[in-house]
Amino acid sequence: MITVTDLSLGFKERALFKNVNLKFTPGNCYGIIGANGAGKSTFLKVLCGESEFDKGEISIAKDMRLSVLKQDHFAFEQFPALETVIMGYPKLYGIMKEREALYAKEDFSEEDGLRAGELEADFAGAGGWEAESEAGRILAGLGIGEEEAAQKMSELDESKKVRVLLAQALFGSPDILLLDEPTNGLDLESVAWLEEFIIDFPGTVIAVSHDRHFLNSVCTCICDIDYAKITPYSGNYDFWYEMSHILQRQAREQLKKNEDKAKELKEFIMRFSSNASKARQATSRKKVLEKLDLENIPVTSRKFPYVGFKSEREIGNNVLRVEKLGFSSEGRKLLNEFSFTVNRGDKIAFVGIEGASKTALFDIICGEAKAESGDFYWGQTASFSYFPKENASFFDLDLSLVDWLKQYSANQDETYIRSFLGRMLFSGEEALKPVNVLSGGEKVRCLLAKMMLCGANVLILDEPTSHLDLEAITALNNGLAAFGGVVLFNSGDQQFVNSVANRIIEILPQGEGAAPPKDGQRASFIDRNMPFGEYVKDASVKELRAAAYG
């Protein structure tokens, strides 16, 4: 159990939170939510002792082992992935290394033998004999097979490193788990595995996440950072969302009642304060007025951008035809005779564990990469706008936000440009910030403003929800759902996928892009016209996926 008592923390004159009192108990999963910059990650660092706080106390029950999801993806480059996972249990890892060094000695003494006996007992007591199998099981659940588990971290791509570090945090049955954005970089399959792991976890989980489906699936309590407070709500994210809106509405209604009452009292006092027969009543009303709470509702740190896409030209029936695309990267086949047709009205989510395959497909149809084989054909009425997964090159410029966005606008009027930036929460002096200092979330909002300006009737988005807070994800979700054109996208946010897509194409491992299986052959992709929620429940889909994943 973790107990937080009268905790306060601020930076310069800004208070992140004041006089926080919370208890985190075993068997519960606590979701930490709040706007970007509200202090979510800072709060986790305070809990694990990485950051100091101004006042208060944090106490952790004796003998409780706390495990933290590491954020430095390059800290374990020289170690194999499997060993990196086991390092998540420092006590066991220390025993293992001392044991290995002792048995490697050429002059093994009697004293060494006694120490070896102690180490063997400690090794068994810490679960050493099952360590490698447990680490392998967790890695497999997160999409890392035996071959990759044996590779050094330096040989893995960024998404695989993220998964190894998550496995490291989960390893060894810790008592308390602190997870900062644990679903980042995970495909839908791995997110589902992680959700089951946390639901079955007997200890305490405290997680920062922007994934609404994840928060709804695993959380028993939501801790909302806002108004310089951390307020706990029993239940999942949807319960918090409904409850917070009810409380805000009640606060506004109560304030309006108090203001109306105050106006009535003031009028009576002014009218009768000089009247001797009414003086006692006027005095009584003054006391009532003094007790009325007329403080304005505190300003929330949450801000919702406005995301709305409008096509300059209506799209025709022929949108896109992809025929037998083939593409490889670093000796690995990412697309193999991949074929599909995009129709008017399609909003297609591309899902599956092969993130590189989806990015390669988007890059090819947008002209950013060249296929090794096959071809694709855009319809005459189609115009597309692309949100790439890697977007750093767009912002490696010495330009203000206004001048940066002007590059993509036919209308060069500054007021017009600023109106789009304002929708993305860049108002006033914020619009003059240099683009090369923007945060990840700010860059995403800039690219969305760019897409809104272009008036395309086909939107292609590769992991657009990364780096966005829940408010911006909700705004983008609503904007894409309302868009009248075609959407092709890839996202690990299940609620986002389910509420936007009307068609699912899942790219399966080993042989991506060939036709669906015949006579028991392995599937390489599945194409279904249905929302994601129906897709994952469909019996025929389950059968194809089971065959493909072995």
Tab-separated table of C-alpha atoms in Angstrom, residues 5-419:
chain	number	residue	atom	x	y	z
A	5	THR	CA	-0.297	12.656	3.039
A	6	ASP	CA	-0.573	16.452	2.501
A	7	LEU	CA	1.591	16.283	-0.628
A	8	SER	CA	2.319	19.571	-2.407
A	9	LEU	CA	4.488	20.296	-5.434
A	10	GLY	CA	4.958	23.333	-7.625
A	11	PHE	CA	7.329	24.850	-10.156
A	12	LYS	CA	8.225	28.502	-9.655
A	13	GLU	CA	4.849	30.199	-8.971
A	14	ARG	CA	2.719	27.443	-10.462
A	15	ALA	CA	1.270	24.759	-8.175
A	16	LEU	CA	0.897	21.347	-9.792
A	17	PHE	CA	-1.024	20.025	-6.788
A	18	LYS	CA	-1.539	21.053	-3.162
A	19	ASN	CA	-2.360	19.109	0.016
A	20	VAL	CA	-2.991	15.795	-1.732
A	21	ASN	CA	-4.172	12.890	0.447
A	22	LEU	CA	-4.527	9.487	-1.226
A	23	LYS	CA	-4.276	5.768	-0.495
A	24	PHE	CA	-3.350	3.200	-3.137
A	25	THR	CA	-4.317	-0.298	-2.031
A	26	PRO	CA	-3.594	-3.826	-3.392
A	27	GLY	CA	-5.976	-5.340	-5.911
A	28	ASN	CA	-6.770	-1.988	-7.499
A	29	CYS	CA	-5.620	-0.260	-10.675
A	30	TYR	CA	-5.489	3.541	-10.482
A	31	GLY	CA	-5.578	5.551	-13.704
A	32	ILE	CA	-3.864	8.948	-13.476
A	33	ILE	CA	-5.408	11.421	-15.923
A	34	GLY	CA	-5.097	15.127	-16.639
A	35	ALA	CA	-4.192	17.574	-19.379
A	36	ASN	CA	-0.701	17.711	-20.872
A	37	GLY	CA	1.535	19.451	-18.339
A	38	ALA	CA	-0.825	18.808	-15.423
A	39	GLY	CA	1.816	16.743	-13.604
A	40	LYS	CA	0.880	13.115	-14.293
A	41	SER	CA	4.374	11.803	-15.039
A	42	THR	CA	5.816	14.026	-12.317
A	43	PHE	CA	3.446	12.465	-9.790
A	44	LEU	CA	4.688	8.968	-10.701
A	45	LYS	CA	8.298	10.143	-10.332
A	46	VAL	CA	7.458	11.535	-6.897
A	47	LEU	CA	5.878	8.225	-5.849
A	48	CYS	CA	8.958	6.203	-6.825
A	49	GLY	CA	11.421	8.693	-5.335
A	50	GLU	CA	12.872	10.008	-8.602
A	51	SER	CA	11.600	13.557	-7.966
A	52	GLU	CA	11.427	15.656	-4.837
A	53	PHE	CA	8.319	17.421	-3.561
A	54	ASP	CA	7.755	20.603	-1.571
A	55	LYS	CA	5.999	19.174	1.463
A	56	GLY	CA	4.041	16.188	2.698
A	57	GLU	CA	4.845	12.519	3.118
A	58	ILE	CA	4.802	9.349	1.003
A	59	SER	CA	4.927	6.012	2.794
A	60	ILE	CA	5.137	2.548	1.238
A	61	ALA	CA	4.316	-0.553	3.244
A	62	LYS	CA	7.366	-2.433	4.496
A	63	ASP	CA	8.828	-5.146	2.233
A	64	MET	CA	6.729	-3.997	-0.736
A	65	ARG	CA	8.660	-4.251	-4.029
A	66	LEU	CA	7.957	-1.362	-6.390
A	67	SER	CA	8.558	-1.691	-10.144
A	68	VAL	CA	8.654	1.236	-12.590
A	69	LEU	CA	8.334	1.301	-16.384
A	70	LYS	CA	11.638	2.799	-17.563
A	71	GLN	CA	11.541	5.569	-20.156
A	72	ASP	CA	15.185	5.453	-21.317
A	73	HIS	CA	14.991	3.128	-24.325
A	74	PHE	CA	18.773	3.074	-24.803
A	75	ALA	CA	19.881	2.251	-21.252
A	76	PHE	CA	20.294	-1.496	-21.890
A	77	GLU	CA	21.778	-1.564	-25.402
A	78	GLN	CA	24.556	-4.073	-24.607
A	79	PHE	CA	22.225	-6.605	-22.934
A	80	PRO	CA	20.055	-9.293	-24.562
A	81	ALA	CA	16.313	-8.594	-24.348
A	82	LEU	CA	15.661	-11.592	-22.071
A	83	GLU	CA	18.361	-10.510	-19.611
A	84	THR	CA	17.041	-6.936	-19.708
A	85	VAL	CA	13.658	-8.223	-18.572
A	86	ILE	CA	15.152	-10.175	-15.656
A	87	MET	CA	17.013	-7.011	-14.585
A	88	GLY	CA	13.588	-5.695	-13.597
A	89	TYR	CA	13.938	-7.765	-10.406
A	90	PRO	CA	17.246	-6.345	-9.056
A	91	LYS	CA	17.483	-8.768	-6.111
A	92	LEU	CA	17.181	-11.861	-8.316
A	93	TYR	CA	19.440	-10.419	-11.006
A	94	GLY	CA	22.140	-9.658	-8.431
A	95	ILE	CA	21.962	-13.234	-7.107
A	96	MET	CA	22.189	-14.600	-10.661
A	97	LYS	CA	25.290	-12.578	-11.556
A	98	GLU	CA	27.078	-13.410	-8.283
A	99	ARG	CA	26.173	-17.081	-8.750
A	100	GLU	CA	27.527	-17.103	-12.318
A	101	ALA	CA	30.758	-15.383	-11.257
A	102	LEU	CA	31.246	-17.803	-8.351
A	103	TYR	CA	30.820	-20.941	-10.474
A	104	ALA	CA	33.162	-19.493	-13.117
A	105	LYS	CA	36.068	-19.296	-10.641
A	106	GLU	CA	38.950	-21.678	-11.291
A	107	ASP	CA	40.102	-21.789	-7.641
A	108	PHE	CA	36.753	-22.689	-6.058
A	109	SER	CA	37.365	-22.685	-2.284
A	110	GLU	CA	35.481	-24.148	0.653
A	111	GLU	CA	34.313	-20.660	1.524
A	112	ASP	CA	33.009	-20.311	-2.028
A	113	GLY	CA	31.110	-23.555	-1.581
A	114	LEU	CA	29.386	-22.229	1.535
A	115	ARG	CA	28.503	-19.028	-0.294
A	116	ALA	CA	27.238	-21.034	-3.255
A	117	GLY	CA	24.873	-22.914	-0.953
A	118	GLU	CA	23.471	-19.629	0.343
A	119	LEU	CA	23.078	-18.306	-3.176
A	120	GLU	CA	21.292	-21.438	-4.342
A	121	ALA	CA	18.744	-21.066	-1.541
A	122	ASP	CA	18.276	-17.362	-2.319
A	123	PHE	CA	18.078	-18.131	-6.058
A	124	ALA	CA	15.323	-20.687	-5.575
A	125	GLY	CA	13.465	-18.476	-3.087
A	126	ALA	CA	13.425	-15.566	-5.553
A	127	GLY	CA	12.060	-17.758	-8.361
A	128	GLY	CA	15.350	-18.057	-10.215
A	129	TRP	CA	14.595	-21.458	-11.751
A	130	GLU	CA	11.471	-20.070	-13.427
A	131	ALA	CA	12.939	-16.653	-14.301
A	132	GLU	CA	13.800	-17.244	-17.947
A	133	SER	CA	10.511	-18.993	-18.722
A	134	GLU	CA	8.518	-16.231	-17.006
A	135	ALA	CA	10.464	-13.509	-18.828
A	136	GLY	CA	9.923	-15.343	-22.121
A	137	ARG	CA	6.195	-15.699	-21.427
A	138	ILE	CA	5.808	-11.969	-20.779
A	139	LEU	CA	7.827	-11.076	-23.892
A	140	ALA	CA	5.732	-13.453	-25.994
A	141	GLY	CA	2.544	-11.830	-24.705
A	142	LEU	CA	3.911	-8.479	-25.865
A	143	GLY	CA	4.824	-9.755	-29.328
A	144	ILE	CA	8.542	-10.560	-28.793
A	145	GLY	CA	9.427	-14.108	-29.893
A	146	GLU	CA	12.323	-16.337	-28.794
A	147	GLU	CA	14.627	-15.177	-31.580
A	148	GLU	CA	14.212	-11.488	-30.735
A	149	ALA	CA	14.429	-12.246	-26.990
A	150	ALA	CA	17.950	-13.538	-27.571
A	151	GLN	CA	19.007	-10.410	-29.494
A	152	LYS	CA	20.743	-7.446	-27.889
A	153	MET	CA	18.597	-4.405	-27.241
A	154	SER	CA	20.729	-2.432	-29.724
A	155	GLU	CA	19.507	-4.777	-32.488
A	156	LEU	CA	15.801	-4.167	-31.806
A	157	ASP	CA	13.742	-1.348	-33.283
A	158	GLU	CA	12.209	1.329	-31.089
A	159	SER	CA	8.780	-0.318	-30.758
A	160	LYS	CA	10.348	-3.617	-29.622
A	161	LYS	CA	12.543	-1.833	-27.049
A	162	VAL	CA	9.408	-0.257	-25.566
A	163	ARG	CA	7.892	-3.714	-25.165
A	164	VAL	CA	11.007	-5.165	-23.543
A	165	LEU	CA	11.045	-2.348	-20.977
A	166	LEU	CA	7.369	-2.958	-20.253
A	167	ALA	CA	8.124	-6.667	-19.765
A	168	GLN	CA	10.953	-5.635	-17.423
A	169	ALA	CA	8.494	-3.672	-15.262
A	170	LEU	CA	6.021	-6.579	-15.145
A	171	PHE	CA	8.631	-9.260	-14.382
A	172	GLY	CA	9.101	-10.939	-11.017
A	173	SER	CA	5.697	-10.395	-9.401
A	174	PRO	CA	6.283	-6.914	-7.935
A	175	ASP	CA	3.865	-5.652	-5.307
A	176	ILE	CA	3.402	-2.190	-6.854
A	177	LEU	CA	3.535	-1.263	-10.549
A	178	LEU	CA	4.066	2.322	-11.731
A	179	LEU	CA	3.394	2.549	-15.468
A	180	ASP	CA	3.744	5.719	-17.551
A	181	GLU	CA	1.921	5.293	-20.895
A	182	PRO	CA	2.258	1.477	-20.934
A	183	THR	CA	0.267	1.065	-24.180
A	184	ASN	CA	2.508	3.366	-26.251
A	185	GLY	CA	4.041	1.437	-29.136
A	186	LEU	CA	1.857	-1.627	-28.559
A	187	ASP	CA	-0.396	-3.163	-31.185
A	188	LEU	CA	-3.975	-4.082	-30.339
A	189	GLU	CA	-3.024	-7.709	-29.652
A	190	SER	CA	-0.375	-6.723	-27.092
A	191	VAL	CA	-2.664	-4.168	-25.448
A	192	ALA	CA	-5.268	-6.902	-24.960
A	193	TRP	CA	-2.619	-9.145	-23.366
A	194	LEU	CA	-1.483	-6.327	-21.056
A	195	GLU	CA	-5.061	-5.620	-20.007
A	196	GLU	CA	-5.544	-9.258	-18.990
A	197	PHE	CA	-2.232	-9.210	-17.103
A	198	ILE	CA	-3.242	-6.137	-15.083
A	199	ILE	CA	-6.774	-7.414	-14.409
A	200	ASP	CA	-5.273	-10.594	-12.907
A	201	PHE	CA	-2.466	-8.731	-11.072
A	202	PRO	CA	-2.969	-9.020	-7.286
A	203	GLY	CA	-0.906	-5.980	-6.311
A	204	THR	CA	-1.308	-2.237	-6.810
A	205	VAL	CA	-1.128	-0.672	-10.284
A	206	ILE	CA	-0.811	3.086	-10.835
A	207	ALA	CA	-0.841	4.000	-14.532
A	208	VAL	CA	-0.745	7.184	-16.575
A	209	SER	CA	-2.514	6.578	-19.890
A	210	HIS	CA	-4.308	8.398	-22.695
A	211	ASP	CA	-5.879	5.177	-23.961
A	212	ARG	CA	-9.584	5.309	-23.072
A	213	HIS	CA	-10.226	1.626	-23.790
A	214	PHE	CA	-7.298	0.658	-21.551
A	215	LEU	CA	-8.513	2.935	-18.728
A	216	ASN	CA	-12.016	1.502	-19.018
A	217	SER	CA	-10.821	-2.109	-19.119
A	218	VAL	CA	-8.405	-2.163	-16.175
A	219	CYS	CA	-9.042	0.767	-13.835
A	220	THR	CA	-10.982	0.456	-10.607
A	221	CYS	CA	-10.288	4.089	-9.700
A	222	ILE	CA	-9.450	7.271	-11.632
A	223	CYS	CA	-7.254	9.968	-10.073
A	224	ASP	CA	-7.891	13.259	-11.864
A	225	ILE	CA	-5.197	15.951	-11.734
A	226	ASP	CA	-6.918	19.306	-12.227
A	227	TYR	CA	-7.543	22.554	-10.359
A	228	ALA	CA	-4.181	21.955	-8.531
A	229	LYS	CA	-5.729	18.888	-6.864
A	230	ILE	CA	-5.715	15.133	-7.348
A	231	THR	CA	-9.264	13.882	-6.950
A	232	PRO	CA	-10.039	10.131	-6.785
A	233	TYR	CA	-13.171	8.701	-8.407
A	234	SER	CA	-14.221	5.070	-7.906
A	235	GLY	CA	-14.766	3.342	-11.242
A	236	ASN	CA	-13.261	3.488	-14.711
A	237	TYR	CA	-12.718	6.329	-17.188
A	238	ASP	CA	-16.298	6.433	-18.495
A	239	PHE	CA	-17.630	6.690	-14.925
A	240	TRP	CA	-15.216	9.562	-14.218
A	241	TYR	CA	-16.234	11.305	-17.461
A	242	GLU	CA	-19.931	11.182	-16.581
A	243	MET	CA	-19.402	12.041	-12.908
A	244	SER	CA	-17.060	14.982	-13.591
A	245	HIS	CA	-19.574	16.510	-16.007
A	246	ILE	CA	-22.383	16.099	-13.473
A	247	LEU	CA	-20.286	17.761	-10.740
A	248	GLN	CA	-19.296	20.632	-13.051
A	249	ARG	CA	-22.927	21.198	-14.016
A	250	GLN	CA	-23.987	21.152	-10.355
A	251	ALA	CA	-21.223	23.634	-9.489
A	252	ARG	CA	-22.365	26.004	-12.261
A	253	GLU	CA	-25.999	25.716	-11.189
A	254	GLN	CA	-25.113	26.367	-7.543
A	255	LEU	CA	-23.013	29.395	-8.487
A	256	LYS	CA	-25.915	30.801	-10.536
A	257	LYS	CA	-28.303	30.289	-7.591
A	258	ASN	CA	-25.874	32.023	-5.221
A	259	GLU	CA	-25.414	34.953	-7.610
A	260	ASP	CA	-29.191	35.383	-7.984
A	261	LYS	CA	-29.615	35.199	-4.203
A	262	ALA	CA	-26.820	37.742	-3.670
A	263	LYS	CA	-28.445	40.138	-6.134
A	264	GLU	CA	-31.767	39.835	-4.291
A	265	LEU	CA	-30.111	40.425	-0.882
A	266	LYS	CA	-28.140	43.443	-2.117
A	267	GLU	CA	-31.278	45.037	-3.523
A	268	PHE	CA	-33.099	44.571	-0.188
A	269	ILE	CA	-30.156	45.969	1.825
A	270	MET	CA	-29.793	49.041	-0.416
A	271	ARG	CA	-33.530	49.666	-0.295
A	272	PHE	CA	-34.113	49.292	3.446
A	273	SER	CA	-30.769	49.912	5.210
A	274	SER	CA	-31.858	53.478	6.102
A	275	ASN	CA	-35.366	52.400	7.138
A	276	ALA	CA	-35.496	52.053	10.942
A	277	SER	CA	-38.334	49.518	10.888
A	278	LYS	CA	-36.441	47.318	8.402
A	279	ALA	CA	-32.925	47.849	9.801
A	280	ARG	CA	-32.869	44.524	11.689
A	281	GLN	CA	-33.929	42.616	8.553
A	282	ALA	CA	-31.310	44.451	6.466
A	283	THR	CA	-28.595	43.541	8.999
A	284	SER	CA	-29.720	39.920	8.985
A	285	ARG	CA	-29.484	39.819	5.185
A	286	LYS	CA	-25.987	41.304	5.289
A	287	LYS	CA	-24.876	38.338	7.385
A	288	VAL	CA	-26.469	35.908	4.920
A	289	LEU	CA	-24.751	37.708	2.021
A	290	GLU	CA	-21.361	37.457	3.716
A	291	LYS	CA	-21.751	33.685	4.058
A	292	LEU	CA	-22.695	33.119	0.414
A	293	ASP	CA	-19.956	31.433	-1.661
A	294	LEU	CA	-19.581	33.641	-4.719
A	295	GLU	CA	-16.158	32.429	-5.828
A	296	ASN	CA	-15.995	31.592	-9.505
A	297	ILE	CA	-15.582	27.973	-10.526
A	298	PRO	CA	-11.807	27.388	-10.755
A	299	VAL	CA	-10.320	27.326	-14.247
A	300	THR	CA	-9.680	23.812	-15.497
A	301	SER	CA	-6.341	22.883	-17.071
A	302	ARG	CA	-8.223	20.884	-19.724
A	303	LYS	CA	-8.497	22.401	-23.184
A	304	PHE	CA	-10.240	20.816	-26.150
A	305	PRO	CA	-8.884	21.669	-29.604
A	306	TYR	CA	-11.314	21.891	-32.491
A	307	VAL	CA	-10.677	19.302	-35.212
A	308	GLY	CA	-12.847	19.497	-38.311
A	309	PHE	CA	-11.966	18.341	-41.829
A	310	LYS	CA	-13.776	19.670	-44.918
A	311	SER	CA	-13.211	18.424	-48.464
A	312	GLU	CA	-12.865	20.999	-51.234
A	313	ARG	CA	-14.040	18.415	-53.771
A	314	GLU	CA	-16.514	15.571	-53.417
A	315	ILE	CA	-14.899	12.194	-53.907
A	316	GLY	CA	-16.011	9.812	-56.635
A	317	ASN	CA	-16.648	6.091	-56.496
A	318	ASN	CA	-13.115	5.158	-57.601
A	319	VAL	CA	-10.807	6.097	-54.737
A	320	LEU	CA	-7.744	3.789	-54.642
A	321	ARG	CA	-6.779	0.403	-56.059
A	322	VAL	CA	-3.677	-1.379	-54.722
A	323	GLU	CA	-2.385	-4.348	-56.711
A	324	LYS	CA	0.161	-6.875	-55.472
A	325	LEU	CA	2.469	-4.445	-53.655
A	326	GLY	CA	5.793	-5.859	-52.502
A	327	PHE	CA	8.240	-4.123	-50.189
A	328	SER	CA	11.194	-5.145	-47.998
A	329	SER	CA	13.290	-3.334	-45.412
A	330	GLU	CA	16.621	-4.518	-43.987
A	331	GLY	CA	16.113	-7.949	-45.533
A	332	ARG	CA	12.622	-8.416	-44.066
A	333	LYS	CA	9.528	-8.697	-46.238
A	334	LEU	CA	6.962	-6.163	-45.054
A	335	LEU	CA	4.488	-6.348	-47.939
A	336	ASN	CA	4.014	-9.348	-50.215
A	337	GLU	CA	1.541	-9.083	-53.103
A	338	PHE	CA	-0.675	-6.866	-50.987
A	339	SER	CA	-3.930	-5.987	-52.786
A	340	PHE	CA	-7.104	-4.170	-51.788
A	341	THR	CA	-9.565	-1.572	-53.092
A	342	VAL	CA	-10.730	1.552	-51.282
A	343	ASN	CA	-14.311	2.616	-51.951
A	344	ARG	CA	-16.225	5.816	-51.385
A	345	GLY	CA	-17.335	6.057	-47.750
A	346	ASP	CA	-14.592	3.736	-46.445
A	347	LYS	CA	-12.928	4.483	-43.140
A	348	ILE	CA	-10.366	1.714	-42.911
A	349	ALA	CA	-8.288	0.883	-39.838
A	350	PHE	CA	-5.150	-1.141	-40.616
A	351	VAL	CA	-4.353	-3.279	-37.581
A	352	GLY	CA	-1.940	-6.072	-36.636
A	353	ILE	CA	1.397	-6.551	-34.911
A	354	GLU	CA	3.460	-5.509	-37.948
A	355	GLY	CA	3.603	-1.740	-37.478
A	356	ALA	CA	6.392	-1.389	-40.031
A	357	SER	CA	4.167	-3.001	-42.703
A	358	LYS	CA	1.435	-0.427	-42.147
A	359	THR	CA	3.882	2.484	-42.254
A	360	ALA	CA	5.470	1.090	-45.433
A	361	LEU	CA	2.038	0.827	-47.089
A	362	PHE	CA	1.135	4.426	-46.215
A	363	ASP	CA	4.531	5.727	-47.365
A	364	ILE	CA	4.176	3.948	-50.719
A	365	ILE	CA	0.645	5.129	-51.587
A	366	CYS	CA	1.608	8.682	-50.551
A	367	GLY	CA	4.732	8.682	-52.713
A	368	GLU	CA	7.197	8.755	-49.811
A	369	ALA	CA	8.621	5.304	-50.676
A	370	LYS	CA	8.797	3.135	-53.794
A	371	ALA	CA	7.417	-0.396	-53.913
A	372	GLU	CA	9.629	-3.236	-55.125
A	373	SER	CA	6.738	-4.735	-57.064
A	374	GLY	CA	3.094	-4.125	-57.785
A	375	ASP	CA	1.352	-0.805	-58.281
A	376	PHE	CA	-1.441	1.439	-57.022
A	377	TYR	CA	-3.922	3.764	-58.732
A	378	TRP	CA	-5.619	6.827	-57.266
A	379	GLY	CA	-9.031	7.864	-58.630
A	380	GLN	CA	-9.248	11.102	-60.616
A	381	THR	CA	-11.291	12.877	-57.940
A	382	ALA	CA	-9.137	11.720	-55.008
A	383	SER	CA	-6.841	14.142	-53.152
A	384	PHE	CA	-5.023	12.967	-50.048
A	385	SER	CA	-3.341	14.432	-46.994
A	386	TYR	CA	-0.838	12.354	-45.026
A	387	PHE	CA	-0.006	12.333	-41.311
A	388	PRO	CA	3.275	10.344	-41.097
A	389	LYS	CA	4.407	8.489	-38.003
A	390	GLU	CA	7.875	10.080	-38.188
A	391	ASN	CA	7.343	13.819	-38.445
A	392	ALA	CA	10.500	15.416	-37.006
A	393	SER	CA	11.671	16.602	-40.460
A	394	PHE	CA	8.617	18.875	-40.742
A	395	PHE	CA	9.786	20.911	-37.758
A	396	ASP	CA	13.540	21.123	-38.317
A	397	LEU	CA	13.108	24.762	-39.364
A	398	ASP	CA	13.737	28.179	-37.869
A	399	LEU	CA	10.167	29.409	-38.385
A	400	SER	CA	7.380	30.645	-36.150
A	401	LEU	CA	4.169	28.637	-36.010
A	402	VAL	CA	2.404	31.238	-38.180
A	403	ASP	CA	5.101	31.182	-40.872
A	404	TRP	CA	5.303	27.367	-40.718
A	405	LEU	CA	1.582	26.936	-41.363
A	406	LYS	CA	1.629	29.544	-44.147
A	407	GLN	CA	3.723	27.107	-46.188
A	408	TYR	CA	0.679	24.868	-46.544
A	409	SER	CA	-2.024	27.478	-47.131
A	410	ALA	CA	-3.233	29.092	-50.368
A	411	ASN	CA	-4.630	31.929	-48.250
A	412	GLN	CA	-1.648	33.829	-46.792
A	413	ASP	CA	-3.688	36.184	-44.620
A	414	GLU	CA	-2.233	36.014	-41.092
A	415	THR	CA	-5.635	36.306	-39.409
A	416	TYR	CA	-6.815	33.295	-41.410
A	417	ILE	CA	-3.711	31.271	-40.449
A	418	ARG	CA	-4.037	32.257	-36.797
A	419	SER	CA	-7.650	31.061	-36.773
